[in-house]
CSV table of C-alpha atoms in Angstrom, one decimal:
chain,number,residue,atom,x,y,z
A,160,UNK,CA,0.0,0.1,-0.1
A,161,UNK,CA,1.2,3.5,-0.8
A,162,UNK,CA,0.2,7.2,0.0
A,163,UNK,CA,-1.5,7.2,-3.2
A,164,UNK,CA,-3.7,4.3,-2.4
A,165,UNK,CA,-4.8,6.1,0.8
A,166,UNK,CA,-5.6,9.1,-1.2
A,167,UNK,CA,-7.6,7.2,-3.8
A,168,UNK,CA,-9.6,5.3,-1.1
A,169,UNK,CA,-10.3,8.5,0.9
A,170,UNK,CA,-11.5,10.1,-2.3
A,171,UNK,CA,-13.8,7.2,-3.2
A,172,UNK,CA,-15.2,6.8,0.4
A,173,UNK,CA,-15.8,10.6,0.5
A,174,UNK,CA,-17.8,10.6,-2.7
A,175,UNK,CA,-19.7,7.6,-1.8
A,176,UNK,CA,-20.5,9.1,1.7
A,177,UNK,CA,-21.7,12.4,0.1
A,178,UNK,CA,-23.9,10.6,-2.4
A,179,UNK,CA,-25.4,8.0,0.0
A,180,UNK,CA,-26.1,10.6,2.7
A,181,UNK,CA,-27.8,13.0,0.2
A,182,UNK,CA,-30.1,10.0,-1.0
A,183,UNK,CA,-30.6,9.0,2.8
A,184,UNK,CA,-31.6,12.3,4.2
A,185,UNK,CA,-34.9,12.6,2.3
A,186,UNK,CA,-35.8,8.9,3.1
A,187,UNK,CA,-35.1,9.5,6.8
A,188,UNK,CA,-37.4,12.6,6.7
A,189,UNK,CA,-40.2,10.7,5.1
A,190,UNK,CA,-39.9,7.8,7.7
A,191,UNK,CA,-39.9,10.6,10.4
A,192,UNK,CA,-36.8,9.4,11.7
A,193,UNK,CA,-36.0,12.4,13.7
A,194,UNK,CA,-33.7,13.0,16.6
A,195,UNK,CA,-35.1,13.1,20.2
A,196,UNK,CA,-33.4,15.9,22.4
A,197,UNK,CA,-32.9,15.2,26.0
A,198,UNK,CA,-34.7,17.6,28.3
A,199,UNK,CA,-31.8,17.7,30.5
A,200,UNK,CA,-29.6,18.8,27.8
A,201,UNK,CA,-28.3,22.4,26.7
A,202,UNK,CA,-31.3,24.5,25.7
A,203,UNK,CA,-29.6,25.6,22.6
A,204,UNK,CA,-30.1,22.0,21.3
A,205,UNK,CA,-33.8,22.1,21.5
A,206,UNK,CA,-33.9,23.5,17.8
A,207,UNK,CA,-32.2,20.2,16.7
A,208,UNK,CA,-35.4,18.1,17.8
A,209,UNK,CA,-36.5,16.3,14.6
A,210,UNK,CA,-33.2,16.6,12.7
A,211,UNK,CA,-32.9,13.1,10.7
A,212,UNK,CA,-30.8,10.6,12.6
A,213,UNK,CA,-29.3,7.0,11.7
A,214,UNK,CA,-27.0,8.9,9.0
A,215,UNK,CA,-24.5,6.2,10.0
A,216,UNK,CA,-26.1,3.9,7.5
A,217,UNK,CA,-24.7,6.0,4.7
A,218,UNK,CA,-21.2,5.9,6.2
A,219,UNK,CA,-21.2,2.3,6.8
A,220,UNK,CA,-22.1,1.9,3.0
A,221,UNK,CA,-19.4,4.2,1.8
A,222,UNK,CA,-16.7,2.3,3.9
A,223,UNK,CA,-17.9,-1.0,2.3
A,224,UNK,CA,-17.8,0.4,-1.2
A,225,UNK,CA,-14.3,2.0,-0.6
A,226,UNK,CA,-12.8,-1.1,0.8
A,227,UNK,CA,-14.3,-3.1,-2.1
A,228,UNK,CA,-12.9,-0.8,-4.6
A,229,UNK,CA,-9.5,-1.0,-2.8
A,230,UNK,CA,-9.2,-4.6,-4.0
A,231,UNK,CA,-7.1,-5.8,-1.1
A,232,UNK,CA,-8.6,-8.8,0.7
A,233,UNK,CA,-7.4,-10.6,3.8
A,234,UNK,CA,-8.9,-12.3,6.8
A,235,UNK,CA,-7.9,-9.6,9.0
A,236,UNK,CA,-9.6,-7.0,6.9
A,237,UNK,CA,-12.8,-9.2,6.9
A,238,UNK,CA,-12.6,-9.5,10.6
A,239,UNK,CA,-12.4,-5.8,11.1
A,240,UNK,CA,-15.3,-5.2,8.7
A,241,UNK,CA,-17.4,-7.7,10.4
A,242,UNK,CA,-16.8,-5.9,13.9
A,243,UNK,CA,-17.7,-2.7,12.2
A,244,UNK,CA,-21.0,-4.0,10.8
A,245,UNK,CA,-21.9,-5.8,14.0
A,246,UNK,CA,-21.5,-2.8,16.2
A,247,UNK,CA,-23.4,-0.7,13.6
A,248,UNK,CA,-26.2,-3.4,13.7
A,249,UNK,CA,-26.4,-2.8,17.5
A,250,UNK,CA,-26.7,1.0,17.0
A,251,UNK,CA,-29.1,0.5,14.3
A,252,UNK,CA,-31.7,-1.6,16.3
A,253,UNK,CA,-31.2,1.0,19.1
A,254,UNK,CA,-31.8,3.9,16.8
A,255,UNK,CA,-34.7,2.2,15.1
A,256,UNK,CA,-36.5,1.6,18.3
A,257,UNK,CA,-36.0,5.2,19.4
A,258,UNK,CA,-36.6,7.4,16.3
A,259,UNK,CA,-38.8,5.2,14.1
A,260,UNK,CA,-40.7,3.2,16.7
A,261,UNK,CA,-40.6,6.3,19.2
A,262,UNK,CA,-39.6,4.0,22.0
A,263,UNK,CA,-37.4,6.6,24.0
A,264,UNK,CA,-35.5,3.7,25.8
A,265,UNK,CA,-34.3,1.8,22.7
A,266,UNK,CA,-32.5,-1.2,23.5
A,267,UNK,CA,-31.9,-1.8,27.3
A,268,UNK,CA,-28.4,-1.1,28.6
A,269,UNK,CA,-27.7,-4.7,29.4
A,270,UNK,CA,-28.9,-5.7,26.0
A,271,UNK,CA,-26.5,-3.1,24.1
A,272,UNK,CA,-23.6,-3.9,26.5
A,273,UNK,CA,-24.2,-7.7,26.5
A,274,UNK,CA,-24.0,-7.8,22.7
A,275,UNK,CA,-20.9,-5.6,22.7
A,276,UNK,CA,-19.2,-8.0,25.2
A,277,UNK,CA,-19.9,-10.9,22.8
A,278,UNK,CA,-18.6,-9.1,19.9
A,279,UNK,CA,-15.6,-8.0,21.5
A,280,UNK,CA,-14.7,-11.3,23.1
A,281,UNK,CA,-15.1,-13.2,19.8
A,282,UNK,CA,-12.8,-10.7,18.1
A,283,UNK,CA,-10.1,-10.9,20.9
A,284,UNK,CA,-10.2,-14.7,20.7
A,285,UNK,CA,-9.9,-14.5,16.9
A,286,UNK,CA,-6.8,-12.2,17.3
A,287,UNK,CA,-5.1,-14.4,20.0
A,288,UNK,CA,-5.6,-17.8,18.3
A,289,UNK,CA,-6.7,-17.6,14.7
A,290,UNK,CA,-5.0,-14.4,13.2
A,291,UNK,CA,-1.4,-15.8,13.4
A,292,UNK,CA,-0.3,-12.6,15.4
A,293,UNK,CA,-0.3,-14.2,18.5
A,294,UNK,CA,-0.8,-12.5,21.9
A,295,UNK,CA,2.0,-9.8,22.0
A,296,UNK,CA,1.1,-6.1,22.3
A,297,UNK,CA,3.5,-3.4,21.1
A,298,UNK,CA,4.5,-0.9,24.0
A,299,UNK,CA,4.9,2.6,22.7
A,300,UNK,CA,7.9,4.7,24.0
A,301,UNK,CA,9.7,1.3,25.1
A,302,UNK,CA,9.4,0.1,21.5
A,303,UNK,CA,9.2,-3.4,22.7
A,304,UNK,CA,6.5,-6.2,22.1
A,305,UNK,CA,5.2,-7.9,25.5
A,306,UNK,CA,3.3,-11.2,25.3
A,307,UNK,CA,0.1,-10.6,27.4
A,308,UNK,CA,-0.6,-14.4,27.4
A,309,UNK,CA,-4.0,-15.3,29.1
A,310,UNK,CA,-4.6,-11.4,29.7
A,311,UNK,CA,-4.6,-10.8,25.9
A,312,UNK,CA,-8.1,-11.7,25.3
A,313,UNK,CA,-9.7,-9.5,28.1
A,314,UNK,CA,-7.3,-6.8,27.2
A,315,UNK,CA,-8.2,-6.6,23.6
A,316,UNK,CA,-12.1,-6.9,24.6
A,317,UNK,CA,-11.6,-4.0,27.0
A,318,UNK,CA,-9.9,-1.9,24.3
A,319,UNK,CA,-12.7,-2.5,21.9
A,320,UNK,CA,-15.5,-1.9,24.3
A,321,UNK,CA,-13.8,1.1,25.8
A,322,UNK,CA,-13.1,2.8,22.4
A,323,UNK,CA,-16.5,2.1,20.9
A,324,UNK,CA,-18.5,3.6,23.8
A,325,UNK,CA,-16.1,6.5,24.2
A,326,UNK,CA,-16.8,7.5,20.4
A,327,UNK,CA,-20.4,7.2,21.2
A,328,UNK,CA,-20.1,9.6,24.0
A,329,UNK,CA,-18.1,12.0,21.7
A,330,UNK,CA,-21.1,12.2,19.3
A,331,UNK,CA,-23.0,15.0,21.0
A,332,UNK,CA,-22.5,18.1,18.8
A,333,UNK,CA,-22.6,18.8,15.1
A,334,UNK,CA,-19.5,17.5,13.4
A,335,UNK,CA,-17.7,16.6,16.5
A,336,UNK,CA,-17.5,12.7,16.3
A,337,UNK,CA,-17.3,12.7,12.5
A,338,UNK,CA,-14.5,15.4,12.2
A,339,UNK,CA,-12.5,13.9,15.1
A,340,UNK,CA,-12.8,10.2,13.6
A,341,UNK,CA,-11.8,11.6,10.2
A,342,UNK,CA,-8.6,12.8,11.7
A,343,UNK,CA,-7.7,9.7,13.9
A,344,UNK,CA,-8.6,7.3,11.0
A,345,UNK,CA,-6.3,9.1,8.7
A,346,UNK,CA,-3.6,9.0,11.3
A,347,UNK,CA,-3.7,5.2,11.5
A,348,UNK,CA,-3.9,4.9,7.6
A,349,UNK,CA,-0.7,7.0,7.4
A,350,UNK,CA,0.9,5.0,10.1
A,351,UNK,CA,0.0,1.8,8.3
A,352,UNK,CA,1.7,2.9,5.1
A,353,UNK,CA,4.9,4.6,6.8
A,354,UNK,CA,5.6,1.8,9.3
A,355,UNK,CA,4.2,-1.2,7.3
A,356,UNK,CA,1.6,-2.0,9.9
A,357,UNK,CA,-0.7,-3.9,7.7
A,358,UNK,CA,-2.6,-3.1,4.5
A,359,UNK,CA,-5.9,-4.3,5.8
A,360,UNK,CA,-6.1,-2.0,8.7
A,361,UNK,CA,-4.7,0.7,6.5
A,362,UNK,CA,-7.3,0.5,3.9
A,363,UNK,CA,-10.1,0.3,6.3
A,364,UNK,CA,-8.9,3.4,8.2
A,365,UNK,CA,-8.6,5.2,4.8
A,366,UNK,CA,-12.2,4.4,4.0
A,367,UNK,CA,-13.3,5.4,7.4
A,368,UNK,CA,-11.6,8.8,7.0
A,369,UNK,CA,-13.1,9.5,3.6
A,370,UNK,CA,-16.6,8.4,4.8
A,371,UNK,CA,-16.5,10.7,7.8
A,372,UNK,CA,-15.3,13.7,5.8
A,373,UNK,CA,-18.2,13.1,3.3
A,374,UNK,CA,-20.8,12.9,6.0
A,375,UNK,CA,-19.4,15.9,7.6
A,376,UNK,CA,-20.6,17.8,4.6
A,377,UNK,CA,-24.2,17.3,5.9
A,378,UNK,CA,-23.2,16.9,9.6
A,379,UNK,CA,-21.4,20.1,10.1
A,380,UNK,CA,-23.1,22.8,12.1
A,381,UNK,CA,-26.1,23.3,11.5
A,382,UNK,CA,-26.4,19.7,10.9
A,383,UNK,CA,-28.9,18.5,8.4
A,384,UNK,CA,-28.4,14.8,9.7
A,385,UNK,CA,-27.0,13.0,12.7
A,386,UNK,CA,-25.2,9.7,12.7
A,387,UNK,CA,-27.1,8.2,15.5
A,388,UNK,CA,-25.7,5.0,17.4
A,389,UNK,CA,-25.7,3.4,14.1
A,390,UNK,CA,-22.8,5.7,13.2
A,391,UNK,CA,-20.9,6.2,16.4
A,392,UNK,CA,-20.9,2.6,17.6
A,393,UNK,CA,-19.7,1.3,14.1
A,394,UNK,CA,-17.1,4.2,13.9
A,395,UNK,CA,-15.7,3.3,17.4
A,396,UNK,CA,-15.8,-0.5,17.0
A,397,UNK,CA,-14.2,-0.4,13.5
A,398,UNK,CA,-11.5,2.1,14.5
A,399,UNK,CA,-10.5,0.1,17.5
A,400,UNK,CA,-10.5,-3.2,15.6
A,401,UNK,CA,-8.4,-1.7,12.8
A,402,UNK,CA,-5.9,-0.4,15.3
A,403,UNK,CA,-5.7,-3.8,16.9
A,404,UNK,CA,-5.0,-5.7,13.7
A,405,UNK,CA,-2.1,-3.2,13.1
A,406,UNK,CA,-0.8,-3.8,16.6
A,407,UNK,CA,-1.3,-0.1,17.4
A,408,UNK,CA,-4.0,-0.6,20.3
A,409,UNK,CA,-2.0,1.4,22.7
A,410,UNK,CA,-1.8,4.3,20.3
A,411,UNK,CA,-5.6,4.6,20.4
A,412,UNK,CA,-5.8,6.5,23.6
A,413,UNK,CA,-3.0,8.9,22.4
A,414,UNK,CA,-4.3,9.8,19.0
A,415,UNK,CA,-7.8,9.3,20.1
A,416,UNK,CA,-7.3,11.3,23.4
A,417,UNK,CA,-10.4,13.4,22.6
A,418,UNK,CA,-12.5,10.1,23.0
A,419,UNK,CA,-10.7,9.4,26.3
A,420,UNK,CA,-11.4,12.8,27.7
A,421,UNK,CA,-15.0,12.6,27.0
A,422,UNK,CA,-15.3,9.0,28.5
A,423,UNK,CA,-13.4,10.2,31.5
A,424,UNK,CA,-15.4,13.3,32.2
A,425,UNK,CA,-18.4,11.1,32.3
A,426,UNK,CA,-16.8,8.7,34.7
A,427,UNK,CA,-15.6,11.5,36.9
A,428,UNK,CA,-19.0,13.1,36.8
A,429,UNK,CA,-20.8,10.0,38.0
A,430,UNK,CA,-18.3,9.0,40.6
A,431,UNK,CA,-18.3,12.4,42.2
A,432,UNK,CA,-22.0,12.8,42.3
A,433,UNK,CA,-22.4,9.2,43.8
A,434,UNK,CA,-19.8,9.9,46.6
A,435,UNK,CA,-20.3,13.6,47.3
A,436,UNK,CA,-23.5,14.6,45.7
A,437,UNK,CA,-21.6,17.3,43.6
A,438,UNK,CA,-20.9,17.5,40.0
A,439,UNK,CA,-17.3,18.4,38.9
A,440,UNK,CA,-18.7,19.6,35.3
A,441,UNK,CA,-21.6,21.7,34.6
A,442,UNK,CA,-22.7,18.7,32.3
A,443,UNK,CA,-21.0,15.5,30.9
A,444,UNK,CA,-19.7,14.7,28.5
A,445,UNK,CA,-17.2,17.5,28.7
A,446,UNK,CA,-18.2,19.1,25.4
A,447,UNK,CA,-21.5,20.1,27.0
A,448,UNK,CA,-19.6,21.7,30.0
A,449,UNK,CA,-17.7,24.1,27.6
A,450,UNK,CA,-21.0,24.9,25.8
A,451,UNK,CA,-22.6,25.8,29.2
A,452,UNK,CA,-19.4,27.8,30.1
A,453,UNK,CA,-20.2,30.2,27.2
A,454,UNK,CA,-18.3,28.8,24.3
A,455,UNK,CA,-20.5,28.5,20.9
A,456,UNK,CA,-21.0,25.0,19.6
A,457,UNK,CA,-18.8,25.8,16.6
A,458,UNK,CA,-16.0,27.0,18.7
A,459,UNK,CA,-16.2,23.8,21.0
A,460,UNK,CA,-16.1,21.5,18.0
A,461,UNK,CA,-13.1,23.6,16.5
A,462,UNK,CA,-11.4,23.3,19.8
A,463,UNK,CA,-11.6,19.6,19.9
A,464,UNK,CA,-10.8,19.0,16.3
A,465,UNK,CA,-7.6,20.9,17.1
A,466,UNK,CA,-6.9,18.9,20.1
A,467,UNK,CA,-7.4,15.6,18.0
A,468,UNK,CA,-5.0,17.0,15.2
A,469,UNK,CA,-2.3,17.7,18.0
A,470,UNK,CA,-2.6,14.2,19.4
A,471,UNK,CA,-2.5,12.6,16.1
A,472,UNK,CA,0.8,14.5,15.5
A,473,UNK,CA,1.9,13.4,18.8
A,474,UNK,CA,1.2,9.8,17.8
A,475,UNK,CA,3.3,10.2,14.7
A,476,UNK,CA,6.2,11.6,16.8
A,477,UNK,CA,5.9,8.5,19.1
A,478,UNK,CA,6.2,6.0,16.0
């Protein structure tokens, strides 16, 4: 794989995403698949009620089209795509119940998390025993490979679960998750070429970057469509799985620090409130805290995009 291949796949995925999203939006409107806005959320978001959701379907389609045109086939790439599709399916059923069937609860938490655990463990078992890559994990900074042995499966399952749900939490402002994921995916695609980390993961990340950029055309503020859990869960699962097959799993919290920050803010908020009855942030995830602190939505998104870009540059420096 070359940088030209990355660019070609990014462009293909971008065009496919723009086309598919433009087709999907009127269909979602016809189905009245509009977004429900939480009453406890920022008041400025109330105007977004009814905006078509489930736009992640178009991104998923664009990624598949671009990967197919990339004409590189391997078992590892197939495994990544399968994880991507399965997490997207969980998000789709959740979105379908919420925005089409108007069931505000959607899938129960134990149902969503239980299915995610099954997929994550299955992928971890595949990587450990059937991928041929063994149970070693590359350690940044030290630049060594450490055999995790029996701890490899729970570790990989945790990475996949954590990243998937962290991306899901990041999807709360127009263009935030799609723009951030475009940057992080492009980082992993470039890393795959520069350091020979595996064509399958690199092609998939190139497709993800292009699909996110194409979706961003309609998802930027003011958003004409939201990705929903269909998009955020598939993006998180696919990104994590691709990083794992490239053996860059420990670069995920570095290049994807924005996701980590969002997830940590929720954890800190919940723990603090449970233990002291006080909240650390005005609202979690932390992007809402900045909104309620006086920043405009576009400013918050721009700030987080900038942070994501810096973290990706740091990741390249570490490599």
